[in-house]
Amino acid sequence: MASSSKPIILATRKLPQPVEERLSGAYEAILNPDDRQLPIDELLRIAEGVDGILCTLTDKMTPPVIAALPARVKILATFSVGYDHIDIPAAKARGLVVTNTPGALTDATAEITFLLLLGAARRAYEGETMLRSGQWTGWAPTQLMGRQLHGKRLGIAGMGRIGQAVAKRGLAFGMAIHYHGRRAVDLPTELPATFHADDADFLAHCDYLSIHMASTPETRHWLNARRVGLLPQGAIVVNTARGDLVHDEALIEGLTNGHLGAAGLDVFAGEPNIDARYLPIPNAMLLPHLGSATVQTRCAMGFRALDNLDAYFAGKAPGDKLA
Ligand code: 8YV
């Protein structure tokens, strides 16, 4: 490793060019131009010579991995708002600083939530499949009739930053907003929404359910068979948060037995090896974790991670310090 007065940072994945340019200007950067997912052993070997790691949600920073990080590594700046891939107590115990990128991807995620809400409600996948496979015989009065958003109830599980951005858009679509979480949120007057402390009461009010909770051991499989059963007949479920918030078995059963109207999913348990039973379900619109995938947002996430690194190496507290 070349000696340098600049801190050495490993970027575990290929990042947008403006982000890599800024990283390479301010630091001695170790980049991953082929965007290869580094096996943990290799990551730990490279980490021998680095001061900080700019990681992503595909790097599983479990307690043993964190314990095995060379002492030289002082900061882990994740290129994500979610940090379920990093064991925060283990990082704290090791004295490792951890940061994330809250705020940078709120609008992009709220927008993709609406892509899925609309796509699931209006049967976009079935329509596109019909067209591209040459099965479309022409317009028909009863063809692929879906559901509307206007006048319906949008239930938001987890009214944080992204949940509120979705609620705001829901109001613009003429939806009534209901939400559930650990506690009622102090919302601005222009964001009228009904809080339900009780999950059963909440779910009974969801014509559409959009999940925006953090993934923690407590929220794992939150949408289980019991909760699917509490949704009104024909309800539409959208998940842009984390796959493990949903119990796949329960959602697949609800979609195939006719209780649920449709689903729109951007995230899956075990990505990229998702439950293959989703694949043939016509009333499920499936995306490969694209929630934050706009040029603008992926650059903003990278810059936010760099702001955190910059603060740390300038001897200041990073703005988004988790540990
Ligand atoms: C997503 C993410 O697009 O930053 C994260 O944690 O997973 C994003 O890249 C996401 O699903 C938004 O919550």
PDB file of N, CA and C in Angstrom, residues 51-104:
ATOM      1  N   ASP A  51      -7.999   3.220   6.443  1.00  0.00           N
ATOM      2  CA  ASP A  51      -8.441   3.954   7.636  1.00  0.00           C
ATOM      3  C   ASP A  51      -9.961   3.975   7.767  1.00  0.00           C
ATOM      4  N   GLY A  52     -10.632   3.817   6.635  1.00  0.00           N
ATOM      5  CA  GLY A  52     -12.093   3.849   6.662  1.00  0.00           C
ATOM      6  C   GLY A  52     -12.648   3.039   5.511  1.00  0.00           C
ATOM      7  N   ILE A  53     -13.899   2.601   5.671  1.00  0.00           N
ATOM      8  CA  ILE A  53     -14.547   1.791   4.624  1.00  0.00           C
ATOM      9  C   ILE A  53     -15.874   2.453   4.253  1.00  0.00           C
ATOM     10  N   LEU A  54     -16.039   2.652   2.948  1.00  0.00           N
ATOM     11  CA  LEU A  54     -17.326   3.149   2.447  1.00  0.00           C
ATOM     12  C   LEU A  54     -18.037   1.900   1.928  1.00  0.00           C
ATOM     13  N   CYS A  55     -18.961   1.387   2.719  1.00  0.00           N
ATOM     14  CA  CYS A  55     -19.573   0.094   2.378  1.00  0.00           C
ATOM     15  C   CYS A  55     -21.008   0.300   1.901  1.00  0.00           C
ATOM     16  N   THR A  56     -21.651  -0.808   1.539  1.00  0.00           N
ATOM     17  CA  THR A  56     -23.051  -0.739   1.118  1.00  0.00           C
ATOM     18  C   THR A  56     -23.829  -1.846   1.812  1.00  0.00           C
ATOM     19  N   LEU A  57     -25.123  -1.899   1.511  1.00  0.00           N
ATOM     20  CA  LEU A  57     -25.964  -2.888   2.182  1.00  0.00           C
ATOM     21  C   LEU A  57     -25.651  -4.323   1.752  1.00  0.00           C
ATOM     22  N   THR A  58     -24.770  -4.491   0.751  1.00  0.00           N
ATOM     23  CA  THR A  58     -24.403  -5.861   0.359  1.00  0.00           C
ATOM     24  C   THR A  58     -23.209  -6.384   1.165  1.00  0.00           C
ATOM     25  N   ASP A  59     -22.615  -5.534   2.004  1.00  0.00           N
ATOM     26  CA  ASP A  59     -21.509  -5.982   2.862  1.00  0.00           C
ATOM     27  C   ASP A  59     -22.088  -6.297   4.243  1.00  0.00           C
ATOM     28  N   LYS A  60     -22.082  -7.551   4.593  1.00  0.00           N
ATOM     29  CA  LYS A  60     -22.711  -7.949   5.859  1.00  0.00           C
ATOM     30  C   LYS A  60     -21.713  -7.798   7.013  1.00  0.00           C
ATOM     31  N   MET A  61     -21.889  -6.735   7.767  1.00  0.00           N
ATOM     32  CA  MET A  61     -20.963  -6.415   8.855  1.00  0.00           C
ATOM     33  C   MET A  61     -21.499  -7.006  10.163  1.00  0.00           C
ATOM     34  N   THR A  62     -21.316  -8.302  10.275  1.00  0.00           N
ATOM     35  CA  THR A  62     -21.795  -9.055  11.442  1.00  0.00           C
ATOM     36  C   THR A  62     -20.809  -8.870  12.599  1.00  0.00           C
ATOM     37  N   PRO A  63     -21.178  -9.276  13.815  1.00  0.00           N
ATOM     38  CA  PRO A  63     -20.222  -9.141  14.925  1.00  0.00           C
ATOM     39  C   PRO A  63     -18.859  -9.784  14.637  1.00  0.00           C
ATOM     40  N   PRO A  64     -18.784 -11.024  14.088  1.00  0.00           N
ATOM     41  CA  PRO A  64     -17.439 -11.577  13.826  1.00  0.00           C
ATOM     42  C   PRO A  64     -16.648 -10.762  12.796  1.00  0.00           C
ATOM     43  N   VAL A  65     -17.326 -10.229  11.796  1.00  0.00           N
ATOM     44  CA  VAL A  65     -16.613  -9.423  10.782  1.00  0.00           C
ATOM     45  C   VAL A  65     -16.095  -8.145  11.428  1.00  0.00           C
ATOM     46  N   ILE A  66     -16.932  -7.504  12.223  1.00  0.00           N
ATOM     47  CA  ILE A  66     -16.505  -6.261  12.882  1.00  0.00           C
ATOM     48  C   ILE A  66     -15.340  -6.542  13.832  1.00  0.00           C
ATOM     49  N   ALA A  67     -15.417  -7.658  14.539  1.00  0.00           N
ATOM     50  CA  ALA A  67     -14.325  -8.008  15.468  1.00  0.00           C
ATOM     51  C   ALA A  67     -13.032  -8.278  14.705  1.00  0.00           C
ATOM     52  N   ALA A  68     -13.179  -8.763  13.462  1.00  0.00           N
ATOM     53  CA  ALA A  68     -11.986  -9.113  12.680  1.00  0.00           C
ATOM     54  C   ALA A  68     -11.415  -7.914  11.907  1.00  0.00           C
ATOM     55  N   LEU A  69     -12.101  -6.781  11.936  1.00  0.00           N
ATOM     56  CA  LEU A  69     -11.585  -5.604  11.207  1.00  0.00           C
ATOM     57  C   LEU A  69     -10.257  -5.163  11.829  1.00  0.00           C
ATOM     58  N   PRO A  70      -9.273  -4.883  10.995  1.00  0.00           N
ATOM     59  CA  PRO A  70      -7.997  -4.422  11.552  1.00  0.00           C
ATOM     60  C   PRO A  70      -8.187  -3.153  12.385  1.00  0.00           C
ATOM     61  N   ALA A  71      -7.348  -2.993  13.413  1.00  0.00           N
ATOM     62  CA  ALA A  71      -7.483  -1.852  14.337  1.00  0.00           C
ATOM     63  C   ALA A  71      -7.388  -0.520  13.596  1.00  0.00           C
ATOM     64  N   ARG A  72      -6.690  -0.535  12.481  1.00  0.00           N
ATOM     65  CA  ARG A  72      -6.504   0.707  11.726  1.00  0.00           C
ATOM     66  C   ARG A  72      -7.825   1.283  11.202  1.00  0.00           C
ATOM     67  N   VAL A  73      -8.785   0.409  10.929  1.00  0.00           N
ATOM     68  CA  VAL A  73     -10.075   0.871  10.385  1.00  0.00           C
ATOM     69  C   VAL A  73     -10.865   1.549  11.500  1.00  0.00           C
ATOM     70  N   LYS A  74     -11.168   2.839  11.281  1.00  0.00           N
ATOM     71  CA  LYS A  74     -11.815   3.605  12.351  1.00  0.00           C
ATOM     72  C   LYS A  74     -13.272   3.938  12.061  1.00  0.00           C
ATOM     73  N   ILE A  75     -13.621   3.931  10.756  1.00  0.00           N
ATOM     74  CA  ILE A  75     -14.982   4.367  10.410  1.00  0.00           C
ATOM     75  C   ILE A  75     -15.544   3.537   9.269  1.00  0.00           C
ATOM     76  N   LEU A  76     -16.843   3.260   9.400  1.00  0.00           N
ATOM     77  CA  LEU A  76     -17.608   2.533   8.399  1.00  0.00           C
ATOM     78  C   LEU A  76     -18.711   3.490   7.961  1.00  0.00           C
ATOM     79  N   ALA A  77     -18.602   4.009   6.738  1.00  0.00           N
ATOM     80  CA  ALA A  77     -19.640   4.928   6.250  1.00  0.00           C
ATOM     81  C   ALA A  77     -20.468   4.147   5.249  1.00  0.00           C
ATOM     82  N   THR A  78     -21.722   3.839   5.606  1.00  0.00           N
ATOM     83  CA  THR A  78     -22.527   3.056   4.671  1.00  0.00           C
ATOM     84  C   THR A  78     -23.280   3.958   3.695  1.00  0.00           C
ATOM     85  N   PHE A  79     -23.291   3.492   2.455  1.00  0.00           N
ATOM     86  CA  PHE A  79     -23.959   4.173   1.346  1.00  0.00           C
ATOM     87  C   PHE A  79     -25.413   3.680   1.345  1.00  0.00           C
ATOM     88  N   SER A  80     -26.148   4.021   2.385  1.00  0.00           N
ATOM     89  CA  SER A  80     -27.547   3.585   2.526  1.00  0.00           C
ATOM     90  C   SER A  80     -28.139   4.280   3.737  1.00  0.00           C
ATOM     91  N   VAL A  81     -29.476   4.354   3.731  1.00  0.00           N
ATOM     92  CA  VAL A  81     -30.118   4.842   4.954  1.00  0.00           C
ATOM     93  C   VAL A  81     -30.303   3.674   5.917  1.00  0.00           C
ATOM     94  N   GLY A  82     -30.635   2.493   5.369  1.00  0.00           N
ATOM     95  CA  GLY A  82     -30.819   1.308   6.207  1.00  0.00           C
ATOM     96  C   GLY A  82     -29.464   0.822   6.701  1.00  0.00           C
ATOM     97  N   TYR A  83     -29.449   0.310   7.928  1.00  0.00           N
ATOM     98  CA  TYR A  83     -28.166  -0.176   8.449  1.00  0.00           C
ATOM     99  C   TYR A  83     -28.332  -1.527   9.153  1.00  0.00           C
ATOM    100  N   ASP A  84     -29.309  -2.273   8.681  1.00  0.00           N
ATOM    101  CA  ASP A  84     -29.522  -3.603   9.249  1.00  0.00           C
ATOM    102  C   ASP A  84     -28.397  -4.573   8.873  1.00  0.00           C
ATOM    103  N   HIS A  85     -27.548  -4.180   7.915  1.00  0.00           N
ATOM    104  CA  HIS A  85     -26.405  -5.038   7.541  1.00  0.00           C
ATOM    105  C   HIS A  85     -25.204  -4.797   8.461  1.00  0.00           C
ATOM    106  N   ILE A  86     -25.347  -3.854   9.404  1.00  0.00           N
ATOM    107  CA  ILE A  86     -24.232  -3.542  10.312  1.00  0.00           C
ATOM    108  C   ILE A  86     -24.697  -3.789  11.749  1.00  0.00           C
ATOM    109  N   ASP A  87     -23.950  -4.546  12.480  1.00  0.00           N
ATOM    110  CA  ASP A  87     -24.308  -4.786  13.879  1.00  0.00           C
ATOM    111  C   ASP A  87     -23.812  -3.583  14.711  1.00  0.00           C
ATOM    112  N   ILE A  88     -24.751  -2.716  15.046  1.00  0.00           N
ATOM    113  CA  ILE A  88     -24.368  -1.460  15.718  1.00  0.00           C
ATOM    114  C   ILE A  88     -23.789  -1.713  17.124  1.00  0.00           C
ATOM    115  N   PRO A  89     -24.406  -2.584  17.931  1.00  0.00           N
ATOM    116  CA  PRO A  89     -23.779  -2.831  19.242  1.00  0.00           C
ATOM    117  C   PRO A  89     -22.345  -3.338  19.106  1.00  0.00           C
ATOM    118  N   ALA A  90     -22.084  -4.213  18.124  1.00  0.00           N
ATOM    119  CA  ALA A  90     -20.720  -4.726  17.938  1.00  0.00           C
ATOM    120  C   ALA A  90     -19.780  -3.593  17.526  1.00  0.00           C
ATOM    121  N   ALA A  91     -20.281  -2.685  16.693  1.00  0.00           N
ATOM    122  CA  ALA A  91     -19.450  -1.556  16.263  1.00  0.00           C
ATOM    123  C   ALA A  91     -19.133  -0.656  17.459  1.00  0.00           C
ATOM    124  N   LYS A  92     -20.152  -0.418  18.275  1.00  0.00           N
ATOM    125  CA  LYS A  92     -19.930   0.430  19.467  1.00  0.00           C
ATOM    126  C   LYS A  92     -18.905  -0.219  20.382  1.00  0.00           C
ATOM    127  N   ALA A  93     -19.053  -1.526  20.573  1.00  0.00           N
ATOM    128  CA  ALA A  93     -18.135  -2.234  21.475  1.00  0.00           C
ATOM    129  C   ALA A  93     -16.702  -2.151  20.952  1.00  0.00           C
ATOM    130  N   ARG A  94     -16.547  -2.117  19.641  1.00  0.00           N
ATOM    131  CA  ARG A  94     -15.216  -2.110  19.015  1.00  0.00           C
ATOM    132  C   ARG A  94     -14.685  -0.664  18.876  1.00  0.00           C
ATOM    133  N   GLY A  95     -15.557   0.333  19.175  1.00  0.00           N
ATOM    134  CA  GLY A  95     -15.152   1.735  19.035  1.00  0.00           C
ATOM    135  C   GLY A  95     -15.093   2.157  17.579  1.00  0.00           C
ATOM    136  N   LEU A  96     -15.884   1.489  16.742  1.00  0.00           N
ATOM    137  CA  LEU A  96     -15.915   1.800  15.308  1.00  0.00           C
ATOM    138  C   LEU A  96     -17.012   2.830  15.055  1.00  0.00           C
ATOM    139  N   VAL A  97     -16.678   3.908  14.381  1.00  0.00           N
ATOM    140  CA  VAL A  97     -17.693   4.909  14.043  1.00  0.00           C
ATOM    141  C   VAL A  97     -18.480   4.389  12.841  1.00  0.00           C
ATOM    142  N   VAL A  98     -19.805   4.518  12.901  1.00  0.00           N
ATOM    143  CA  VAL A  98     -20.655   4.077  11.780  1.00  0.00           C
ATOM    144  C   VAL A  98     -21.569   5.235  11.400  1.00  0.00           C
ATOM    145  N   THR A  99     -21.687   5.479  10.086  1.00  0.00           N
ATOM    146  CA  THR A  99     -22.603   6.525   9.616  1.00  0.00           C
ATOM    147  C   THR A  99     -23.461   5.980   8.484  1.00  0.00           C
ATOM    148  N   ASN A 100     -24.626   6.627   8.251  1.00  0.00           N
ATOM    149  CA  ASN A 100     -25.493   6.236   7.124  1.00  0.00           C
ATOM    150  C   ASN A 100     -25.860   7.495   6.319  1.00  0.00           C
ATOM    151  N   THR A 101     -26.862   7.401   5.439  1.00  0.00           N
ATOM    152  CA  THR A 101     -27.172   8.548   4.565  1.00  0.00           C
ATOM    153  C   THR A 101     -28.659   8.930   4.642  1.00  0.00           C
ATOM    154  N   PRO A 102     -29.178   9.243   5.816  1.00  0.00           N
ATOM    155  CA  PRO A 102     -30.610   9.557   5.904  1.00  0.00           C
ATOM    156  C   PRO A 102     -30.950  10.808   5.098  1.00  0.00           C
ATOM    157  N   GLY A 103     -32.154  10.834   4.583  1.00  0.00           N
ATOM    158  CA  GLY A 103     -32.610  12.050   3.876  1.00  0.00           C
ATOM    159  C   GLY A 103     -32.249  12.038   2.410  1.00  0.00           C
ATOM    160  N   ALA A 104     -31.088  11.483   2.078  1.00  0.00           N
ATOM    161  CA  ALA A 104     -30.628  11.577   0.687  1.00  0.00           C
ATOM    162  C   ALA A 104     -31.552  10.837  -0.280  1.00  0.00           C
TER     163      ALA A 104
END
